[in-house]
CSV table of C-alpha atoms in Angstrom, one decimal:
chain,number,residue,atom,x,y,z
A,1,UNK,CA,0.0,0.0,0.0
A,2,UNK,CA,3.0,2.3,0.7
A,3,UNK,CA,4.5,1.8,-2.4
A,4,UNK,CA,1.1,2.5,-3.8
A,5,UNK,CA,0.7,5.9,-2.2
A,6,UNK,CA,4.3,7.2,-3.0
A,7,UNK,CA,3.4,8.8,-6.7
A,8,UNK,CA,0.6,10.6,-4.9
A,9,UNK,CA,2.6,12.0,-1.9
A,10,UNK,CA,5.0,13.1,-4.2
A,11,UNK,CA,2.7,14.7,-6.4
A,12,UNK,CA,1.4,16.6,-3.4
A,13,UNK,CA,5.4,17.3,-2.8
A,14,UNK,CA,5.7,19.0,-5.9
A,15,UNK,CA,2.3,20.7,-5.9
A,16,UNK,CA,3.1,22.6,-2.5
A,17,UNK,CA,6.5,23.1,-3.9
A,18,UNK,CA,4.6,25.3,-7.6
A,19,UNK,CA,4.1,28.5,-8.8
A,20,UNK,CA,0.5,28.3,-7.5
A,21,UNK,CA,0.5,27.5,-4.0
A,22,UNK,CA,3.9,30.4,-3.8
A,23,UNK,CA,1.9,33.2,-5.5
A,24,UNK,CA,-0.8,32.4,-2.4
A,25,UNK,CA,2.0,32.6,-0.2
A,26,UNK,CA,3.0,36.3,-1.8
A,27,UNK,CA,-0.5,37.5,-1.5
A,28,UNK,CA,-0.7,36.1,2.2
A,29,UNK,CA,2.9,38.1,2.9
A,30,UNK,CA,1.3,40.9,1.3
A,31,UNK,CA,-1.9,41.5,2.6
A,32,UNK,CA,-0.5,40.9,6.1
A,33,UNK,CA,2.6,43.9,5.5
A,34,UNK,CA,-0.4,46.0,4.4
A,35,UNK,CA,-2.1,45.0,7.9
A,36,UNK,CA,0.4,46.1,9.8
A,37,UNK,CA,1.3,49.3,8.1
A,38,UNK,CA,-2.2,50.2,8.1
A,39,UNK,CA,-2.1,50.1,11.7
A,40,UNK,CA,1.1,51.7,12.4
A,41,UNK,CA,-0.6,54.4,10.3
A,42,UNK,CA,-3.8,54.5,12.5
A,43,UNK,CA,-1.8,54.3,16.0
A,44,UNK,CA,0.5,57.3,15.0
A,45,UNK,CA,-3.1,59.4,13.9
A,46,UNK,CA,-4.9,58.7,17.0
A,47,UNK,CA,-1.6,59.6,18.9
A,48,UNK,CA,-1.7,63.1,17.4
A,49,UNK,CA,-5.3,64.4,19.3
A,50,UNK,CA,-4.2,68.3,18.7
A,51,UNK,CA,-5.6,71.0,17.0
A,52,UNK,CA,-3.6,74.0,15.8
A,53,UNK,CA,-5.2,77.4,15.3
A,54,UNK,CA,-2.5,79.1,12.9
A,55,UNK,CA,-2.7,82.6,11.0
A,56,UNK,CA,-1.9,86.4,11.5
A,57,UNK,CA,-2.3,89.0,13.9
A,58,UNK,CA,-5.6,89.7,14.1
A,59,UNK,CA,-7.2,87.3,12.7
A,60,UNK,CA,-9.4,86.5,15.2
A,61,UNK,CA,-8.0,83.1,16.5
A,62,UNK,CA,-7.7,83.6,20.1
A,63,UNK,CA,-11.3,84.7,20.3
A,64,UNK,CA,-12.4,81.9,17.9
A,65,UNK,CA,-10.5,79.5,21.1
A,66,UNK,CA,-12.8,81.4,23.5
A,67,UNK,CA,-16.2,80.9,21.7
A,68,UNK,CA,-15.5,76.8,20.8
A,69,UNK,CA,-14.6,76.3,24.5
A,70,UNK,CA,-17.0,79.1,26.6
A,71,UNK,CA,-19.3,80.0,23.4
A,72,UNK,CA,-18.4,83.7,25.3
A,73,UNK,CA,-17.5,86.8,24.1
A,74,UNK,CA,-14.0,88.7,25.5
A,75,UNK,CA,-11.8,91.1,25.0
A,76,UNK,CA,-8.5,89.7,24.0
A,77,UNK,CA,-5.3,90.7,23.1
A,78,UNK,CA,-2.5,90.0,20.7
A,79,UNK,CA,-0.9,86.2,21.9
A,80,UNK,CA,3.0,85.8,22.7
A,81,UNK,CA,2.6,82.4,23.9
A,82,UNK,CA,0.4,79.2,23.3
A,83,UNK,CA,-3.4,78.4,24.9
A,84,UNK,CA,-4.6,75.0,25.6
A,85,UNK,CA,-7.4,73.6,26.4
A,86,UNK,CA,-9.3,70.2,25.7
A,87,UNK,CA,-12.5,70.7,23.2
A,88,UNK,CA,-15.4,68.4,23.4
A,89,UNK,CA,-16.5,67.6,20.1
A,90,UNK,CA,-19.7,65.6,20.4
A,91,UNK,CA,-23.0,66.1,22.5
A,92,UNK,CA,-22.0,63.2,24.7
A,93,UNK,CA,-18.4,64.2,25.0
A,94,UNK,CA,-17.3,60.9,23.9
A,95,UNK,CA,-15.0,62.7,22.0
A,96,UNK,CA,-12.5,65.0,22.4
A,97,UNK,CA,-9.5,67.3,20.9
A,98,UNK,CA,-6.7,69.6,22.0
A,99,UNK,CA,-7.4,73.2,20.7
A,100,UNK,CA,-4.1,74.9,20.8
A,101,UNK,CA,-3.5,78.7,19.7
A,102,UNK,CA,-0.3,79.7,18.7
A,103,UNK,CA,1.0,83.3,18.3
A,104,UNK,CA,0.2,85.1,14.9
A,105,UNK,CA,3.6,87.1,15.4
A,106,UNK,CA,5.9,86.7,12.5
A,107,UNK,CA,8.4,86.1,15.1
A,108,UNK,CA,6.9,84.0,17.3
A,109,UNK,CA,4.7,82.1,14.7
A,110,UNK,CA,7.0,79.5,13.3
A,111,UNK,CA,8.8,78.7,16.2
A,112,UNK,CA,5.4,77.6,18.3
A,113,UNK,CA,4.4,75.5,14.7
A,114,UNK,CA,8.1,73.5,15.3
A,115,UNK,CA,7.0,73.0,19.1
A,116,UNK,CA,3.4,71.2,18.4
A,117,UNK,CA,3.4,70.2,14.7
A,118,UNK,CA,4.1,66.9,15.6
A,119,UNK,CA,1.2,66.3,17.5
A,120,UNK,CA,-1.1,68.0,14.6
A,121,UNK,CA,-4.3,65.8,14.0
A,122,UNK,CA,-5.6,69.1,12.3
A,123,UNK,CA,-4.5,72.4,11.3
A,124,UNK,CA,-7.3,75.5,11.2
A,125,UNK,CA,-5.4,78.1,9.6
A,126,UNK,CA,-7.8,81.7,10.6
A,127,UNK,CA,-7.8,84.5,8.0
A,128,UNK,CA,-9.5,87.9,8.5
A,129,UNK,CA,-12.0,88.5,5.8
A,130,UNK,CA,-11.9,91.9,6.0
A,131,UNK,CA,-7.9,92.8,5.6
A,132,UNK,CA,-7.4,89.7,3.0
A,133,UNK,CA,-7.3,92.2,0.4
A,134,UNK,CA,-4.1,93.7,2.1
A,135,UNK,CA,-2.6,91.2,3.8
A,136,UNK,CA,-2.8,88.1,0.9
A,137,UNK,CA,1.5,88.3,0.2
A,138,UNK,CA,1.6,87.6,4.4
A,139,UNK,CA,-0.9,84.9,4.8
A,140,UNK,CA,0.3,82.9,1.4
A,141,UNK,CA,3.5,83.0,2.9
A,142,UNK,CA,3.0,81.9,6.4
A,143,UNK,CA,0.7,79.2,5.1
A,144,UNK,CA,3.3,78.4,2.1
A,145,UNK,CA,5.9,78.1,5.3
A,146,UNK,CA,3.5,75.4,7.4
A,147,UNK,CA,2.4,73.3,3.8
A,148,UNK,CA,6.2,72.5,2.7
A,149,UNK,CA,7.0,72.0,6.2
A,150,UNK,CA,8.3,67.9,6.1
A,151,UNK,CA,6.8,67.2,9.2
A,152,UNK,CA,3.6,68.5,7.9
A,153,UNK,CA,3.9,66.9,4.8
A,154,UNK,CA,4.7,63.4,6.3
A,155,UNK,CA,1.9,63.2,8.9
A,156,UNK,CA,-0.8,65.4,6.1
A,157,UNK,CA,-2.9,67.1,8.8
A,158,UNK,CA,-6.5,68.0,7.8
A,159,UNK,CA,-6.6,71.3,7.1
A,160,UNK,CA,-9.3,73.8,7.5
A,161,UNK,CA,-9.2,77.9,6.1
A,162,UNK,CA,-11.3,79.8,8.3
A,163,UNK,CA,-12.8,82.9,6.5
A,164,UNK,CA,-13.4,84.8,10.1
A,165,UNK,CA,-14.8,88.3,10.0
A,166,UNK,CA,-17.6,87.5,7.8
A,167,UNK,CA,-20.0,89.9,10.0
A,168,UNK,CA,-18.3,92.5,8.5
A,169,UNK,CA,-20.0,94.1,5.3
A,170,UNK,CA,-16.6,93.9,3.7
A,171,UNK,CA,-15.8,90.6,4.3
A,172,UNK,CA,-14.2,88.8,1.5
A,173,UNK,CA,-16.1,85.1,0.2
A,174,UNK,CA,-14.1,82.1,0.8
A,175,UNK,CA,-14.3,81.5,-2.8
A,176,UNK,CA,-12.4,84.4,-3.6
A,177,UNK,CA,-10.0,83.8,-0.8
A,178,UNK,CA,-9.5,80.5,-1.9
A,179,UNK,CA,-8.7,81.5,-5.8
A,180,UNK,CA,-6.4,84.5,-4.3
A,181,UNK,CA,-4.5,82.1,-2.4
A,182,UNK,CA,-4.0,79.5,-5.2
A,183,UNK,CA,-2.4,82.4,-7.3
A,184,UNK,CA,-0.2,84.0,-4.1
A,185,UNK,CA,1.0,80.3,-3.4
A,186,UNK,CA,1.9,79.5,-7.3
A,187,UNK,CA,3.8,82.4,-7.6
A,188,UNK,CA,5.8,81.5,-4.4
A,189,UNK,CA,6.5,78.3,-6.0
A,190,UNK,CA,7.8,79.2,-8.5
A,191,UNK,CA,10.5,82.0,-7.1
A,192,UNK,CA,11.5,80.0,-4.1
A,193,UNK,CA,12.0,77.1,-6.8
A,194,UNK,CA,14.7,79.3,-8.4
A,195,UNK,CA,16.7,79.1,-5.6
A,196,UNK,CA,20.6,79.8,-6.0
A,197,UNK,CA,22.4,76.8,-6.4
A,198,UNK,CA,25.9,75.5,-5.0
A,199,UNK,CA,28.9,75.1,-6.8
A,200,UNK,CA,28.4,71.1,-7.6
A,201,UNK,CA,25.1,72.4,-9.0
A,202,UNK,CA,22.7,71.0,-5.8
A,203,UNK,CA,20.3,73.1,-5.1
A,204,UNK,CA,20.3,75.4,-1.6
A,205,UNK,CA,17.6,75.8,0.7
A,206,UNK,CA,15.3,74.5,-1.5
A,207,UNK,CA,12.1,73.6,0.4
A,208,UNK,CA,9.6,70.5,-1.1
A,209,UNK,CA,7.8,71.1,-4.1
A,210,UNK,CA,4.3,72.3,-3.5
A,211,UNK,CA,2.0,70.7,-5.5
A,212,UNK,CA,2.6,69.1,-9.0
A,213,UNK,CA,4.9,70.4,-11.4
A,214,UNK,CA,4.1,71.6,-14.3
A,215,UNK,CA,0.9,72.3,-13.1
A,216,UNK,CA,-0.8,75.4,-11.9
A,217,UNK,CA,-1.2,75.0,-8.0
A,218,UNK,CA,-4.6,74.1,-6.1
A,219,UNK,CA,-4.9,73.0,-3.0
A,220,UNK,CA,-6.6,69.7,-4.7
A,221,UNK,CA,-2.4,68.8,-5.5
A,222,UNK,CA,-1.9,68.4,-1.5
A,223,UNK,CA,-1.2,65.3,0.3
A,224,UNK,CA,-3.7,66.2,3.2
A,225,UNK,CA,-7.4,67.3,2.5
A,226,UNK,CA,-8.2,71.2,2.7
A,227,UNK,CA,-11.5,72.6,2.8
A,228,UNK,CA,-12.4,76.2,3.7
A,229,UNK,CA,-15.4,78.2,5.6
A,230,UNK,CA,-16.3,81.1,6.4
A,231,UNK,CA,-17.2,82.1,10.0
A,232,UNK,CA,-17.4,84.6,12.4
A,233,UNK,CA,-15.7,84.4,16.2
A,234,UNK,CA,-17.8,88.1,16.9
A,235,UNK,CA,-20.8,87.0,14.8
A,236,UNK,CA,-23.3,90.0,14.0
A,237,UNK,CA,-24.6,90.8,16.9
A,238,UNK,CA,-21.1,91.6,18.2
A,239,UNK,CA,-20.2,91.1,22.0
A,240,UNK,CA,-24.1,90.7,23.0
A,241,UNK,CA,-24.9,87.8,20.2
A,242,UNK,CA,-23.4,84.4,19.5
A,243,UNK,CA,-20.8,83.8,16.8
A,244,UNK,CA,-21.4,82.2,13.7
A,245,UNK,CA,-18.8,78.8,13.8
A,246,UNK,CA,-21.2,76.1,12.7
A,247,UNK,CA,-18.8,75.0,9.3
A,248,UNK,CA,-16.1,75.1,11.4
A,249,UNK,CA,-17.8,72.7,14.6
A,250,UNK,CA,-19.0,70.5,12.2
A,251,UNK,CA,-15.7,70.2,10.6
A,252,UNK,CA,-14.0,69.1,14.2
A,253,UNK,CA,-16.5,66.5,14.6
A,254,UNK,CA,-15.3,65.0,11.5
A,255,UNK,CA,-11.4,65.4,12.1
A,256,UNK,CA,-12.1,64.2,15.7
């Protein structure tokens, strides 16, 4: 009977030993890689629980901190150091973030992004409305400075544009904010891209590219997912009234 079953077993030998029964093996290795990166991937985002509130002086961020957490007006004053506080983003506050607002000061601003970009799950990035008109060359190039950041780039924060000040009769859309910008930050592009360059012909100081080459930029070209509303931390009734921030509470429930 042995000798009977011999040809079989070594069929079986050979058959475990083929192209098929390896390609499953391949496809086993791969899907299981894939497992694990995937949840390296999730264990590093649900490590990062912090929401930045980035822009200008005057922008309105500090008061926008003081309505998500109170839903008070105040007086405030220009920041020189960071607020935090922990924001609950659901009815059953189940769910929660860190709201952290850093100084609008060009010399303050960058340094407080190197401190807690890291720990970005989100970035809202506050304009004012109102002074967009005047101020676009600043705010394209503090928010050129945070989107070819590596770290940013690596970890590809959600991103949010606040369009604050929208109380104000003046008040720029967010449309229009959003097509100013796209022209401001392609024309950065494509001067800091013409960077001097060394004497072995590498390029100096030349930060990531922004977008796709060749292309026009829009924030579509990012690795992270950008959407913009408008808003108001004063909202029209002023100090008495209750600010307009329902775009931007719905969008924390969904970064969350």
């Amino acid at each position: 009977m042995a000798g009977g079953l011999e040809p079989h077993l070594e069929a079986l030998r050979r058959e475990l030993h083929g192209p098929a029964v390896l390609s499953v093996l391949v496809a086993l290795i791969a899907v299981i890689i894939t497992f694990l990166i995937w949840r390296f991937v999730q264990g590093r985002r649900s490590s990062r629980k912090a929401v930045l509130l980035l822009g200008l002086c005057d922008a309105g961020k500090t008061l926008l901190f003081a309505r998500l957490l109170s839903g008070r007006y105040r007086d405030t004053q220009t920041s020189i150091t960071d607020s935090s506080a922990v924001y609950r983003v659901s009815q059953d506050k189940s769910t929660s973030v860190t709201l952290i607002d850093l100084p609008g000061h060009e010399s303050l601003r960058l340094q407080f992004l190197e401190r807690f970009k890291a720990a970005a799950r989100a970035i809202v990035f506050v304009v004012d409305s109102v002074a967009f008109q005047r101020e676009v060359k600043d705010v394209a190039e503090f928010l050129y400075q945070v989107l070819v950041d590596s770290t940013v780039l690596r970890n590809a924060p959600a991103l949010l544009i606040a369009c604050n000040k929208q109380d104000v009769t003046m008040a720029k859309s967010a449309k229009l904010i959003q097509q100013q910008l796209e022209k401001e930050l392609n024309t950065l592009r494509v001067t800091r891209s013409a960077a001097p360059t060394s004497l072995d012909g590498s390029a100096t100081g030349v930060p990531a590219q922004l977008g796709k080459k060749g292309k026009d930029f829009d924030f579509s070209q990012l690795p992270m997912k950008v959407e913009f509303v408008e808003c108001s931390a004063r909202g029209s009734k002023g100090e008495e009234g209750e600010a307009d921030l329902e775009g931007l509470e719905k969008w924390l429930v969904k970064v969350a």
